[in-house]
Coordinates of C-alpha atoms in Angstrom, one line a residue:
M1165 CA -35.7 108.0 120.9
K1166 CA -37.8 109.8 123.5
I1167 CA -41.6 109.1 123.5
E1168 CA -43.8 111.9 124.9
A1169 CA -47.3 111.5 126.2
L1170 CA -50.1 112.9 124.1
S1171 CA -51.9 116.0 125.3
P1172 CA -55.5 115.3 126.5
V1173 CA -56.9 116.9 123.4
A1174 CA -54.7 114.8 121.1
T1175 CA -55.7 111.7 123.1
V1176 CA -59.4 112.4 122.6
V1177 CA -58.8 113.0 118.8
C1178 CA -56.9 109.7 118.5
L1179 CA -59.7 107.8 120.3
L1180 CA -62.4 109.4 118.1
L1181 CA -60.4 108.5 115.0
L1182 CA -60.0 104.9 116.3
V1183 CA -63.7 104.6 116.9
A1184 CA -64.5 106.0 113.4
C1185 CA -62.2 103.5 111.8
L1186 CA -63.7 100.6 113.7
G1187 CA -67.2 101.6 112.5
P1188 CA -70.4 101.7 114.4
G1189 CA -71.6 98.9 116.6
D1190 CA -75.2 98.0 117.0
P1191 CA -77.2 101.2 116.9
A1192 CA -79.0 102.1 120.0
P1193 CA -82.7 101.2 120.0
P1194 CA -85.1 104.1 119.5
A1195 CA -86.6 105.6 122.6
K1196 CA -89.8 104.0 123.8
S1197 CA -91.5 107.4 123.6
D1198 CA -91.1 107.1 119.8
A1199 CA -93.6 104.3 119.8
P1200 CA -93.8 103.5 116.1
A1201 CA -90.0 103.3 115.8
Y1202 CA -89.7 101.3 119.0
A1203 CA -92.3 98.8 117.9
E1204 CA -90.6 98.4 114.5
H1205 CA -87.3 97.9 116.4
L1206 CA -88.8 95.1 118.5
V1207 CA -90.1 93.3 115.4
R1208 CA -86.8 93.6 113.5
E1209 CA -85.0 92.3 116.7
A1210 CA -87.4 89.3 116.8
I1211 CA -86.8 88.6 113.1
A1212 CA -83.0 88.8 113.7
M1213 CA -83.4 86.3 116.6
Y1214 CA -85.4 84.0 114.4
D1215 CA -82.8 84.2 111.6
K1216 CA -80.0 83.4 114.1
L1217 CA -81.6 80.9 116.4
G1218 CA -84.5 79.4 114.5
S1219 CA -88.1 79.1 115.1
A1220 CA -88.1 76.9 118.2
Q1221 CA -86.0 79.2 120.4
T1222 CA -87.7 82.3 119.1
L1223 CA -91.2 81.1 119.6
A1224 CA -90.3 79.8 123.1
H1225 CA -88.8 83.2 124.0
Y1226 CA -91.7 85.3 122.9
S1227 CA -94.2 82.8 124.4
S1228 CA -92.7 83.7 127.8
P1229 CA -94.1 86.4 130.1
A1230 CA -90.4 87.2 130.7
S1231 CA -90.3 88.7 127.2
V1232 CA -92.8 91.4 128.2
D1233 CA -91.5 94.9 129.0
G1234 CA -94.4 96.8 130.5
P1235 CA -96.8 97.4 127.6
W1236 CA -94.2 96.2 125.1
Y1237 CA -94.2 92.6 123.7
V1238 CA -93.7 90.7 120.4
F1239 CA -96.4 88.3 119.0
I1240 CA -95.9 85.9 116.2
A1241 CA -98.5 84.2 114.0
S1242 CA -98.2 81.5 111.3
K1243 CA -99.3 82.6 107.8
E1244 CA -99.8 79.0 106.9
T1245 CA -102.0 77.9 109.8
E1246 CA -103.5 81.5 110.3
R1247 CA -103.0 81.1 114.0
N1248 CA -101.0 82.8 116.8
V1249 CA -97.9 80.7 117.6
A1250 CA -96.1 82.9 120.1
H1251 CA -97.6 85.4 122.6
W1252 CA -96.7 86.1 126.3
D1253 CA -100.3 85.2 127.2
P1254 CA -100.7 81.4 126.7
A1255 CA -104.5 81.8 126.2
I1256 CA -103.8 83.6 122.9
V1257 CA -101.4 81.0 121.4
G1258 CA -103.3 78.9 118.9
R1259 CA -106.1 81.4 118.3
D1260 CA -107.4 81.7 114.8
L1261 CA -106.5 85.1 113.3
N1262 CA -109.6 85.0 111.1
V1263 CA -111.8 85.6 114.2
A1264 CA -109.5 88.1 116.0
M1265 CA -111.9 91.1 116.1
D1266 CA -112.1 94.2 118.2
S1267 CA -115.2 95.5 119.9
T1268 CA -116.4 97.3 116.8
G1269 CA -116.3 94.0 114.7
Y1270 CA -113.1 95.0 112.8
C1271 CA -111.1 91.8 112.0
Y1272 CA -107.6 93.0 112.8
G1273 CA -106.4 89.3 112.5
C1274 CA -107.5 89.4 108.9
A1275 CA -105.5 92.6 108.4
F1276 CA -102.5 90.8 109.9
L1277 CA -103.0 87.9 107.4
D1278 CA -103.0 90.5 104.5
E1279 CA -99.4 91.5 105.3
T1280 CA -97.1 91.1 102.3
G1281 CA -93.8 91.3 104.0
D1282 CA -92.6 95.0 103.8
G1283 CA -94.1 96.0 107.1
S1284 CA -97.3 97.8 107.9
T1285 CA -99.3 99.2 110.8
V1286 CA -102.7 97.9 111.8
S1287 CA -104.9 99.9 114.2
Y1288 CA -107.7 98.4 116.3
L1289 CA -109.2 98.4 119.8
R1290 CA -107.9 96.1 122.4
V1291 CA -107.9 95.8 126.2
N1292 CA -104.5 97.0 127.5
H1293 CA -103.2 94.2 129.7
E1294 CA -101.6 96.7 132.1
T1295 CA -104.6 99.0 132.6
G1296 CA -107.6 96.6 131.9
E1297 CA -109.1 99.4 129.8
E1298 CA -109.9 99.2 126.1
Q1299 CA -107.6 101.4 124.1
K1300 CA -106.7 102.0 120.5
K1301 CA -103.7 99.8 119.7
H1302 CA -101.4 100.1 116.7
S1303 CA -99.3 97.0 115.7
F1304 CA -96.4 97.1 113.4
I1305 CA -96.3 93.8 111.5
V1306 CA -93.9 92.1 109.1
L1307 CA -94.3 88.8 107.2
H1308 CA -91.0 86.9 107.3
D1309 CA -90.4 83.3 106.3
G1310 CA -94.1 82.4 106.7
Y1311 CA -94.5 84.1 110.1
I1312 CA -96.2 87.4 110.9
F1313 CA -94.1 89.2 113.5
G1314 CA -95.7 92.1 115.4
A1315 CA -95.4 94.5 118.2
G1316 CA -97.6 97.4 119.1
W1317 CA -98.4 100.3 121.3
Y1318 CA -101.5 101.7 123.0
E1319 CA -102.9 105.2 122.9
D1320 CA -105.8 106.6 124.9
I1321 CA -109.1 106.8 123.1
P1322 CA -110.0 110.5 122.8

């Protein structure tokens, strides 16, 4: 029996069918330019890490400046203690969410504590750690297993 090589077109078709049969891998993260989707992705990724590795490793990872990617970072708070338990800035770890207010007096920490678990976005003013300027920040937050996981993005104040 003689075996012939497939044409280039047939080879591509076979490879595409093989990939389709194997199923998709992890989907690519959304682009950072789609800030709401990217922030949600970061939160879901942090929750997946927590579910896989547990709280100690997850909190340690997100308490490290190495977890920061430019303006992007994850923060985690305890619903029970109402305090931040992971943040790249060690000065924020341990802070009471009930007194986390912006320059207008809005208690965004209180809004974090009101999260029910499905995910929501809280908007407030905050100093951007990269620019040193106060800007509007939007944080996507999710309550999961007693922890509030969040990530946000800044926009310029008009």
